[in-house]
Amino acid sequence: MPSMIDARIYPATTHEVTNQSGALTGVNLFEADRILREAVDREGAGWVADRASRLGAAAGDPEIQEHAHLANKHGPALKSHDRFGHRIDAVEFHPSYHALMGLAFGSGVHSLAWTANRPGAHAGRAALSYLWNEIENGVGCPTGMAYSAIPSLRLVPAIRTLWEGKALAEAYDPRAIPVDDKTAVTIGMALTEKQGGSDLRANTTGAEPVNGGGTGGEYRLTGHKWFCSAPMSDAFLTLAQTEKGPSCFFVPRSLPDGTRNRFFIQRLKDKCGNRSNASSEIEYDDTYAILLGEEGRGVRAAIEMAHLTRLDFAIGSAGLMRWALNLTLHHTHGRRVFQRVLADQPLMRNVLADLCLESEAATVIAFRLARAVDESAAGSEQARLLERILTPVAKFWNCKRVPAFIAEALECHGGNGFIEEQPMARLYREAPLNGIWEGTGNVICLDVLRALQREPDSVAALLDELALARGVDHRLDTAIDALEVELSDPLELEHRARQITAMIATVMEASLLVRHSIPAVADAYLASRLEGLPNRAFGSLPRGVDAAAIIARSRLQ
């Protein structure tokens, strides 16, 4: 007699799956995103549309999405020695990581701001960075560092001549060979140390000049860097102490004679997120370096680089929110609960509309900042002052809002959102990172205070920008008045730094939405952000908002 198992009493399959939303693929994330397209046009970079459309199509390509999944599932590994015992200090990556690096660098995500040679170059590059953060975030670190490093490379003519063209090339060459033999190079950074962290002046790495040193001169470095991102890069910007104080140096991986520099990767960091990208601890031991700028001016050089990376984090955080929102809108419109489409449930509709508000607000402030960077580079003093204060404001606020935003978006997916096969889990682990790199929240808010105190004309530039929206809605006018009072109060500034920064960000976002978005979005933002509780939970929009119109504006077309 056959056993019960042999008789196949149990079915080989369960049932037909009819209530899953499926993957969000086959959509061009630039062409289908009216909010992004409007921002790009408005801030002077409409000319980037064709390039952005190609990257937007890649973002919706299932093969590219699988590369993002695999690059994070199979993270980098340190290979300190070859099979014969020679130290090689190499990092091995999954092929999907190299495919993504090729796409990002081949698309100019790292370089367009410097190669476009036309107005709106930083805003155009911001569009590519925004879209890239809807593809894969780990590669955003190498592209962002390459973007921000260019002004530093230009400080020494010999370095600029040899390195800039290859750093800006729309190509990816991962080979560990001398720069002369490469078609393209990547640039990393190694600034912080374990005893100092954000306090860069506390760094203890030492620099000894060779033949007198000086700008463009040779030095030898000795020390340990606690965080070195993308250690497979071809060169690094780093800080070390000279007799005159912290100074900025250029450290190539290969020496002029073709041999490898004394650059030792001690270990890779096991990180919460950003797993496709290698972060490491490195050791300098009599390491060849070239001084960029003047001795003792290294912290200023680092801050100038950070200014651009902070713009990139404001943009990238908005892109990260947008991808989470896209996934959430797709899921909730493709799944039914209690005999209705999930997105049609009144409370879910409130949550979705609230997320749409947050995403659009993050986008408009980030791209307004990008235009200020462009106009400042073109010589506008008003734009320079606005850029000075708005950069740390937008970096702080967008980065601070991402973790709560992603957590709410993940919850909209239910248990599916918590599964590593789905992209939401990866985004959740990624969410806190931008708020840490290039200055944690307190560091950034203190920089806002520095702008207010050292360049008080930046306050006037900020208020001039806000005045463009005056007279449209009494709630906004009242908020601008309250902000003026807050900015004029000199007492306990450090204690109030986060409050001040949050107020600037919220009022700026409100003014931009009043000027540039649809009435339903502007009204709901004013009602919930200016009149509501600042730390309210998502999904707490008041009665009377047009949730359907808000969601329709953000849904991909």
Coordinates of C-alpha atoms in Angstrom, one line a residue:
M1 CA 0.0 0.0 0.0
P2 CA 1.4 3.5 -0.8
S3 CA 2.0 5.8 2.1
M4 CA -0.1 8.9 2.6
I5 CA 2.9 11.0 1.4
D6 CA 3.3 8.8 -1.7
A7 CA -0.4 9.3 -2.4
R8 CA 0.3 13.1 -2.6
I9 CA -2.6 14.0 -0.3
Y10 CA -0.9 17.4 0.2
P11 CA -1.1 19.8 -2.7
A12 CA 2.2 20.7 -4.5
T13 CA 1.1 24.3 -4.6
T14 CA -1.2 26.4 -2.4
H15 CA -3.4 28.8 -4.3
E16 CA -3.2 31.5 -6.9
V17 CA -1.7 34.7 -5.6
T18 CA -4.1 37.5 -6.4
N19 CA -3.6 40.2 -3.8
Q20 CA 0.1 41.2 -4.1
S21 CA 1.1 44.5 -5.7
G22 CA 4.2 43.1 -7.5
A23 CA 7.4 44.9 -8.4
L24 CA 7.4 48.6 -9.4
T25 CA 9.3 48.2 -12.7
G26 CA 8.9 49.3 -16.3
V27 CA 8.3 53.0 -15.4
N28 CA 10.6 55.9 -16.1
L29 CA 11.1 57.6 -12.7
F30 CA 12.0 60.9 -14.3
E31 CA 9.3 61.1 -17.0
A32 CA 6.6 59.8 -14.6
D33 CA 7.5 62.2 -11.7
R34 CA 5.8 65.6 -12.4
I35 CA 7.2 67.1 -9.1
L36 CA 10.8 66.3 -10.0
R37 CA 10.3 67.5 -13.6
E38 CA 8.8 70.8 -12.4
A39 CA 11.6 71.3 -9.9
V40 CA 14.3 70.7 -12.5
D41 CA 12.7 73.1 -15.0
R42 CA 12.0 75.8 -12.3
E43 CA 15.5 75.8 -10.9
G44 CA 17.2 76.2 -14.3
A45 CA 18.2 72.7 -15.5
G46 CA 15.5 71.8 -17.9
W47 CA 18.2 71.0 -20.4
V48 CA 19.1 67.9 -18.4
A49 CA 15.8 66.2 -19.3
D50 CA 17.2 63.8 -21.9
R51 CA 20.0 62.6 -19.7
A52 CA 17.7 62.4 -16.7
S53 CA 15.2 60.4 -18.7
R54 CA 17.8 57.8 -19.6
L55 CA 18.7 57.4 -15.9
G56 CA 15.0 57.4 -14.9
A57 CA 14.4 54.5 -17.3
A58 CA 17.3 52.6 -15.7
A59 CA 15.8 53.2 -12.3
G60 CA 12.7 51.4 -13.4
D61 CA 14.6 48.5 -15.1
P62 CA 14.1 45.2 -13.2
E63 CA 17.7 44.2 -14.1
I64 CA 19.1 47.3 -12.5
Q65 CA 16.9 46.8 -9.5
E66 CA 18.2 43.3 -9.1
H67 CA 21.8 44.6 -9.3
A68 CA 20.9 46.9 -6.4
H69 CA 19.6 44.0 -4.4
L70 CA 22.6 41.7 -5.1
A71 CA 25.2 44.4 -4.4
N72 CA 23.7 44.9 -0.9
K73 CA 23.1 41.2 -0.3
H74 CA 26.7 40.3 -1.2
G75 CA 28.7 43.1 0.3
P76 CA 32.4 44.0 -0.2
A77 CA 35.2 41.8 1.3
L78 CA 38.7 42.8 2.3
K79 CA 41.5 40.9 0.7
S80 CA 44.6 42.0 2.5
H81 CA 47.1 39.6 0.9
D82 CA 47.4 37.6 -2.3
R83 CA 47.8 33.9 -2.3
F84 CA 51.6 34.2 -2.2
G85 CA 51.5 36.4 1.0
H86 CA 52.1 39.8 -0.6
R87 CA 50.1 42.6 1.0
I88 CA 47.7 44.0 -1.6
D89 CA 45.0 45.8 0.5
A90 CA 42.3 45.2 -2.1
V91 CA 38.5 45.2 -1.7
E92 CA 36.5 42.6 -3.7
F93 CA 32.9 43.4 -4.8
H94 CA 30.1 41.5 -6.3
P95 CA 29.7 42.0 -10.1
S96 CA 26.5 43.8 -9.5
Y97 CA 28.3 46.6 -7.6
H98 CA 30.6 47.1 -10.6
A99 CA 27.6 47.2 -12.9
L100 CA 26.0 50.0 -10.8
M101 CA 29.3 51.9 -10.6
G102 CA 29.6 51.7 -14.4
L103 CA 26.0 53.0 -14.8
A104 CA 26.4 55.9 -12.2
F105 CA 29.8 57.1 -13.5
G106 CA 28.9 56.5 -17.1
S107 CA 25.8 58.7 -16.6
G108 CA 27.7 61.6 -15.1
V109 CA 26.1 61.5 -11.7
H110 CA 29.5 62.5 -10.2
S111 CA 30.6 65.1 -12.8
L112 CA 27.8 66.9 -14.6
A113 CA 28.1 70.0 -12.3
W114 CA 31.6 70.5 -13.6
T115 CA 31.3 69.4 -17.2
A116 CA 28.0 71.0 -18.3
N117 CA 29.5 74.5 -18.7
R118 CA 26.1 76.1 -18.7
P119 CA 23.7 77.7 -16.2
G120 CA 22.0 75.3 -13.9
A121 CA 24.9 72.8 -13.8
H122 CA 24.6 71.9 -10.1
A123 CA 20.8 71.7 -10.4
G124 CA 21.2 69.4 -13.4
R125 CA 23.6 67.2 -11.5
A126 CA 21.2 67.3 -8.6
A127 CA 18.5 65.7 -10.8
L128 CA 20.9 62.8 -11.6
S129 CA 21.8 62.4 -7.9
Y130 CA 18.1 62.4 -6.9
L131 CA 17.3 59.7 -9.4
W132 CA 20.4 57.7 -8.4
N133 CA 19.1 57.5 -4.9
E134 CA 16.0 55.8 -6.3
I135 CA 18.4 53.1 -7.7
E136 CA 21.0 52.3 -5.1
N137 CA 22.4 54.3 -2.3
G138 CA 25.9 52.8 -1.6
V139 CA 27.2 54.0 -5.0
G140 CA 26.0 57.4 -4.1
C141 CA 28.9 57.7 -1.7
P142 CA 31.7 57.4 -4.4
T143 CA 29.7 59.7 -6.8
G144 CA 29.2 62.3 -4.1
M145 CA 32.8 62.3 -3.0
A146 CA 34.0 62.7 -6.6
Y147 CA 31.6 65.6 -7.1
S148 CA 32.7 67.5 -4.0
A149 CA 36.5 66.8 -4.5
I150 CA 36.9 68.7 -7.8
P151 CA 37.5 72.2 -6.2
S152 CA 40.3 70.7 -4.0
L153 CA 42.0 69.0 -7.0
R154 CA 42.2 72.3 -8.7
L155 CA 44.3 73.8 -5.9
V156 CA 47.5 72.3 -7.3
P157 CA 48.1 72.7 -11.0
A158 CA 50.0 69.4 -11.4
I159 CA 47.2 67.4 -9.7
R160 CA 44.6 69.1 -11.8
T161 CA 46.4 68.4 -15.0
L162 CA 46.9 64.7 -14.2
W163 CA 43.7 63.8 -12.3
E164 CA 40.8 66.2 -13.1
G165 CA 40.0 64.9 -16.6
K166 CA 39.9 61.3 -15.4
A167 CA 38.0 62.1 -12.3
L168 CA 35.3 63.8 -14.5
A169 CA 35.3 61.1 -17.2
E170 CA 31.9 59.5 -17.8
A171 CA 33.4 56.1 -17.3
Y172 CA 34.4 53.6 -14.6
D173 CA 37.7 51.8 -14.4
P174 CA 38.1 49.7 -11.3
R175 CA 41.6 48.4 -12.1
A176 CA 44.2 49.0 -9.4
I177 CA 46.8 50.5 -11.7
P178 CA 48.7 53.9 -11.9
V179 CA 46.6 56.9 -13.0
D180 CA 48.6 57.3 -16.2
D181 CA 47.2 53.9 -17.4
K182 CA 43.6 54.5 -16.3
T183 CA 40.6 55.7 -18.4
A184 CA 38.8 57.1 -15.3
V185 CA 39.5 57.4 -11.6
T186 CA 37.5 57.7 -8.4
I187 CA 38.3 59.9 -5.4
G188 CA 37.6 59.0 -1.8
M189 CA 38.0 60.8 1.5
A190 CA 39.6 59.9 4.9
L191 CA 39.0 62.7 7.4
T192 CA 37.8 61.5 10.8
E193 CA 39.7 59.6 13.5
K194 CA 38.5 57.7 16.5
Q195 CA 39.5 60.2 19.1
G196 CA 38.1 63.2 17.3
G197 CA 35.1 62.3 15.1
S198 CA 33.5 65.5 13.9
D199 CA 36.2 67.5 15.8
L200 CA 38.7 67.5 12.9
R201 CA 41.2 69.6 14.8
A202 CA 41.6 66.7 17.3
N203 CA 43.1 64.5 14.6
T204 CA 46.5 63.1 15.4
T205 CA 47.8 61.9 12.0
G206 CA 51.1 63.6 11.4
A207 CA 52.6 65.0 8.2
E208 CA 56.3 65.5 7.7
P209 CA 57.5 67.7 4.7
V210 CA 60.0 66.4 2.2
N211 CA 62.4 69.0 0.8
G212 CA 60.6 71.8 2.5
G213 CA 57.0 70.9 1.6
G214 CA 54.6 73.8 0.9
T215 CA 51.6 73.9 -1.4
G216 CA 51.9 71.1 -4.0
G217 CA 54.9 69.7 -2.1
E218 CA 55.5 66.2 -1.0
Y219 CA 54.8 65.0 2.6
R220 CA 54.9 61.7 4.5
L221 CA 51.9 60.8 6.6
T222 CA 51.6 58.6 9.7
G223 CA 48.4 57.9 11.5
H224 CA 45.1 55.9 11.6
K225 CA 41.8 57.0 10.0
W226 CA 38.6 55.6 11.7
F227 CA 36.4 56.1 8.7
C228 CA 37.7 55.9 5.1
S229 CA 34.8 55.5 2.7
A230 CA 35.3 53.7 -0.6
P231 CA 38.9 52.5 0.1
M232 CA 39.2 51.1 -3.4
S233 CA 39.4 54.6 -4.8
D234 CA 42.4 55.8 -6.8
A235 CA 43.2 58.7 -4.5
F236 CA 42.0 60.3 -1.3
L237 CA 41.6 63.7 0.3
T238 CA 42.7 63.5 3.9
L239 CA 43.7 65.6 6.9
A240 CA 47.0 65.5 8.9
Q241 CA 48.8 67.8 11.3
T242 CA 51.7 69.9 10.3
E243 CA 53.5 72.5 12.5
K244 CA 50.9 75.0 11.4
G245 CA 47.9 72.8 12.3
P246 CA 45.5 70.5 10.4
S247 CA 46.2 70.5 6.7
C248 CA 44.6 68.9 3.6
F249 CA 46.5 66.3 1.6
F250 CA 46.1 64.3 -1.6
V251 CA 47.0 60.7 -1.2
P252 CA 47.2 58.6 -4.4
R253 CA 47.0 54.8 -4.2
S254 CA 49.8 54.4 -6.7
L255 CA 53.1 56.3 -6.7
P256 CA 54.6 58.1 -9.6
D257 CA 56.9 55.1 -10.3
G258 CA 53.9 52.8 -10.6
T259 CA 54.2 51.1 -7.2
R260 CA 51.4 51.1 -4.6
N261 CA 51.5 53.7 -1.9
R262 CA 51.8 52.8 1.7
F263 CA 48.0 52.7 2.3
F264 CA 46.9 49.9 4.6
I265 CA 43.3 48.8 5.0
Q266 CA 43.0 47.4 8.5
R267 CA 39.4 46.3 8.3
L268 CA 36.0 47.0 6.7
K269 CA 33.2 48.4 8.8
D270 CA 30.2 46.1 9.4
K271 CA 27.5 48.8 9.0
C272 CA 23.8 49.1 9.7
G273 CA 23.1 50.0 6.1
N274 CA 24.9 51.3 3.0
R275 CA 26.2 47.8 2.7
S276 CA 27.2 47.8 -0.9
N277 CA 29.7 50.5 -0.3
A278 CA 32.9 49.7 1.6
S279 CA 33.8 51.8 4.6
S280 CA 37.1 51.1 6.3
E281 CA 39.8 51.9 8.8
I282 CA 43.1 52.6 7.2
E283 CA 46.6 53.1 8.4
Y284 CA 49.2 55.6 7.0
D285 CA 52.8 54.6 7.6
D286 CA 55.3 56.9 5.9
T287 CA 52.6 57.4 3.2
Y288 CA 53.3 59.6 0.2
A289 CA 51.0 62.7 0.0
I290 CA 50.8 66.1 -1.6
L291 CA 49.7 69.2 0.2
L292 CA 46.5 70.9 -1.1
G293 CA 46.3 74.6 -0.3
E294 CA 48.2 76.0 2.6
E295 CA 49.4 74.3 5.8
G296 CA 47.1 74.8 8.7
R297 CA 44.0 75.5 6.4
G298 CA 42.9 71.9 6.2
V299 CA 39.7 72.2 8.3
R300 CA 38.5 75.1 6.1
A301 CA 39.2 72.9 3.0
A302 CA 37.3 70.1 4.5
I303 CA 34.3 72.4 5.2
E304 CA 34.4 73.6 1.6
M305 CA 34.2 70.0 0.4
A306 CA 31.5 69.3 3.0
H307 CA 29.4 72.2 1.7
L308 CA 28.9 70.4 -1.6
T309 CA 28.4 67.0 0.0
R310 CA 25.8 68.5 2.3
L311 CA 23.9 69.7 -0.8
D312 CA 24.2 66.2 -2.1
F313 CA 22.8 64.7 1.1
A314 CA 19.8 67.1 1.0
I315 CA 19.2 66.0 -2.6
G316 CA 19.9 62.3 -1.9
S317 CA 17.6 62.3 1.1
A318 CA 14.8 63.7 -1.0
G319 CA 15.4 61.0 -3.6
L320 CA 15.4 58.3 -1.0
M321 CA 12.1 59.6 0.3
R322 CA 10.7 59.7 -3.2
W323 CA 11.6 56.0 -3.9
A324 CA 10.1 54.9 -0.7
L325 CA 7.0 56.9 -1.5
N326 CA 6.8 55.4 -5.0
L327 CA 7.0 51.9 -3.6
T328 CA 4.3 52.7 -1.0
L329 CA 1.9 54.3 -3.4
H330 CA 2.4 51.3 -5.8
H331 CA 1.8 48.8 -3.0
T332 CA -1.2 50.5 -1.4
H333 CA -2.9 51.0 -4.8
G334 CA -2.3 47.4 -5.8
R335 CA -3.5 45.6 -2.6
R336 CA -7.1 45.2 -1.3
V337 CA -8.1 45.0 2.4
F338 CA -11.6 44.7 3.8
Q339 CA -13.1 44.7 0.4
R340 CA -11.5 48.0 -0.7
V341 CA -8.2 49.1 -2.3
L342 CA -5.8 49.8 0.6
A343 CA -5.1 53.3 -0.7
D344 CA -8.9 54.1 -0.6
Q345 CA -9.2 53.4 3.1
P346 CA -9.7 56.8 4.8
L347 CA -7.0 56.5 7.4
M348 CA -4.5 55.1 4.9
R349 CA -5.4 57.9 2.6
N350 CA -4.5 60.4 5.3
V351 CA -1.1 58.7 5.8
L352 CA -0.3 58.6 2.1
A353 CA -1.2 62.2 1.6
D354 CA 1.0 63.2 4.6
L355 CA 3.9 61.3 3.1
C356 CA 3.3 63.0 -0.3
L357 CA 3.5 66.4 1.4
E358 CA 6.8 65.5 3.1
S359 CA 8.4 64.2 0.0
E360 CA 7.4 67.2 -2.2
A361 CA 8.6 69.6 0.5
A362 CA 12.0 67.9 0.7
T363 CA 12.3 68.0 -3.1
V364 CA 11.5 71.7 -3.5
I365 CA 13.9 72.9 -0.7
A366 CA 16.7 70.7 -2.1
F367 CA 16.4 71.9 -5.6
R368 CA 16.0 75.6 -4.5
L369 CA 19.3 75.1 -2.7
A370 CA 20.9 73.7 -5.9
R371 CA 19.9 76.8 -7.8
A372 CA 21.4 79.0 -5.1
V373 CA 24.7 77.1 -5.5
D374 CA 24.5 77.7 -9.3
E375 CA 23.8 81.4 -8.9
S376 CA 26.4 81.8 -6.3
A377 CA 29.0 80.2 -8.6
A378 CA 28.0 82.7 -11.2
G379 CA 28.8 85.6 -8.9
S380 CA 25.5 86.5 -7.2
E381 CA 26.2 87.7 -3.6
Q382 CA 22.5 87.3 -2.7
A383 CA 22.6 83.7 -3.8
R384 CA 25.9 83.1 -1.9
L385 CA 24.3 84.3 1.3
L386 CA 21.2 82.2 0.8
E387 CA 23.3 79.2 0.0
R388 CA 25.4 79.7 3.1
I389 CA 22.5 79.4 5.5
L390 CA 20.2 77.1 3.4
T391 CA 22.8 74.4 2.9
P392 CA 23.0 73.3 6.6
V393 CA 19.3 73.9 7.0
A394 CA 18.3 71.6 4.1
K395 CA 20.9 69.0 5.0
F396 CA 19.7 68.8 8.6
W397 CA 16.0 68.8 7.9
N398 CA 15.9 66.4 4.9
C399 CA 18.2 64.0 6.6
K400 CA 16.4 64.2 9.9
R401 CA 13.0 63.5 8.3
V402 CA 14.1 60.4 6.4
P403 CA 14.1 57.8 9.2
A404 CA 10.6 58.6 10.3
F405 CA 9.4 58.8 6.7
I406 CA 10.9 55.4 5.7
A407 CA 9.5 53.8 8.9
E408 CA 6.0 55.0 8.1
A409 CA 6.4 53.9 4.4
L410 CA 7.6 50.5 5.5
E411 CA 4.6 50.1 7.9
C412 CA 2.3 50.8 5.0
H413 CA 3.7 47.6 3.4
G414 CA 2.9 45.6 6.5
G415 CA 5.0 42.4 7.0
N416 CA 6.1 42.5 3.4
G417 CA 8.1 45.7 4.1
F418 CA 10.1 44.0 6.8
I419 CA 11.4 41.2 4.5
E420 CA 14.9 41.6 3.0
E421 CA 13.7 40.4 -0.4
Q422 CA 11.8 43.6 -0.6
P423 CA 13.6 47.0 -1.1
M424 CA 11.9 48.7 1.9
A425 CA 14.1 46.8 4.4
R426 CA 17.2 48.1 2.7
L427 CA 15.9 51.6 2.6
Y428 CA 15.1 51.4 6.3
R429 CA 18.6 50.5 7.2
E430 CA 19.9 53.2 4.9
A431 CA 17.7 56.0 6.3
P432 CA 19.8 57.2 9.2
L433 CA 23.0 57.4 7.3
N434 CA 22.8 60.8 5.6
G435 CA 22.1 62.4 9.0
I436 CA 25.4 61.1 10.3
W437 CA 27.8 61.7 7.4
E438 CA 29.3 65.2 6.8
G439 CA 28.1 66.3 10.2
T440 CA 25.5 64.9 12.6
G441 CA 22.4 66.9 13.5
N442 CA 24.0 69.0 16.3
V443 CA 27.1 69.8 14.1
I444 CA 24.9 71.0 11.3
C445 CA 22.7 73.1 13.5
L446 CA 25.8 74.8 15.0
D447 CA 26.8 75.6 11.5
V448 CA 23.5 77.3 11.0
L449 CA 24.3 79.4 14.1
R450 CA 27.8 80.2 12.6
A451 CA 26.1 81.5 9.4
L452 CA 23.7 83.7 11.5
Q453 CA 26.5 85.1 13.6
R454 CA 29.4 85.4 11.2
E455 CA 27.4 86.4 8.1
P456 CA 24.3 88.2 9.4
D457 CA 23.5 89.3 5.9
S458 CA 22.5 85.7 5.3
V459 CA 19.4 86.4 7.5
A460 CA 18.4 89.2 5.2
A461 CA 18.9 86.9 2.1
L462 CA 16.7 84.3 3.8
L463 CA 13.9 86.7 4.7
D464 CA 14.0 88.2 1.1
E465 CA 13.4 84.7 -0.3
L466 CA 10.5 84.1 2.1
A467 CA 9.0 87.5 1.3
L468 CA 8.3 86.3 -2.2
A469 CA 5.5 84.2 -0.7
R470 CA 4.0 86.9 1.6
G471 CA 0.5 88.0 1.2
V472 CA -0.8 84.6 -0.2
D473 CA -1.9 83.0 3.1
H474 CA -2.1 84.5 6.6
R475 CA -0.8 81.4 8.2
L476 CA 2.5 81.7 6.3
D477 CA 2.8 85.4 7.0
T478 CA 2.4 84.7 10.7
A479 CA 5.0 82.0 10.5
I480 CA 7.5 84.3 8.7
D481 CA 6.9 86.9 11.4
A482 CA 7.5 84.4 14.2
L483 CA 10.7 83.2 12.5
E484 CA 12.0 86.8 12.3
V485 CA 11.4 87.1 16.0
E486 CA 13.2 83.8 16.7
L487 CA 16.2 84.9 14.6
S488 CA 16.5 88.2 16.4
D489 CA 16.6 86.6 19.9
P490 CA 20.3 86.3 20.9
L491 CA 19.7 84.3 24.1
E492 CA 20.7 80.6 24.5
L493 CA 21.4 80.2 20.8
E494 CA 23.1 76.8 21.2
H495 CA 20.3 75.4 23.2
R496 CA 17.8 76.6 20.6
A497 CA 19.8 75.6 17.5
R498 CA 17.6 72.7 16.5
Q499 CA 14.5 74.7 17.0
I500 CA 15.8 77.6 14.9
T501 CA 17.0 75.2 12.1
A502 CA 13.7 73.4 12.1
M503 CA 11.7 76.6 11.9
I504 CA 13.8 77.9 9.0
A505 CA 13.3 74.6 7.1
T506 CA 9.6 74.4 7.7
V507 CA 8.8 78.0 6.8
M508 CA 11.0 77.8 3.7
E509 CA 9.3 74.6 2.6
A510 CA 5.9 76.2 3.2
S511 CA 6.9 79.3 1.2
L512 CA 8.1 77.2 -1.7
L513 CA 5.0 75.0 -1.8
V514 CA 2.7 78.1 -1.7
R515 CA 4.6 79.5 -4.7
H516 CA 5.1 76.4 -6.7
S517 CA 2.7 73.6 -5.8
I518 CA -1.0 73.1 -6.2
P519 CA -3.4 74.7 -3.7
A520 CA -4.3 71.4 -2.1
V521 CA -0.7 70.6 -1.2
A522 CA 0.1 74.1 0.0
D523 CA -3.0 74.3 2.2
A524 CA -2.4 70.9 3.8
Y525 CA 1.2 71.7 4.5
L526 CA 0.3 75.0 6.1
A527 CA -2.4 73.4 8.2
S528 CA -0.3 70.4 9.4
R529 CA 3.2 71.9 9.6
L530 CA 2.7 75.5 10.7
E531 CA -0.5 75.1 12.7
G532 CA -0.1 71.4 13.8
L533 CA 2.3 69.8 16.3
P534 CA 5.9 69.7 15.0
N535 CA 6.5 66.1 16.1
R536 CA 3.1 64.7 15.1
A537 CA 2.8 61.2 13.6
F538 CA 2.3 60.9 9.9
G539 CA -1.4 60.5 9.0
S540 CA -2.5 63.3 11.3
L541 CA -3.7 65.7 8.6
P542 CA -6.7 67.7 9.8
R543 CA -10.2 67.4 8.3
G544 CA -10.8 69.3 5.1
V545 CA -7.6 68.6 3.3
D546 CA -7.9 67.3 -0.3
A547 CA -6.1 64.1 0.2
A548 CA -7.1 62.7 -3.2
A549 CA -5.6 65.6 -5.0
I550 CA -2.4 65.5 -3.0
I551 CA -1.9 61.8 -3.7
A552 CA -2.8 62.2 -7.4
R553 CA -0.1 64.8 -7.7
S554 CA 2.6 62.5 -6.3
R555 CA 1.6 59.3 -8.1
L556 CA 3.7 58.3 -11.0
Q557 CA 2.0 59.1 -14.3

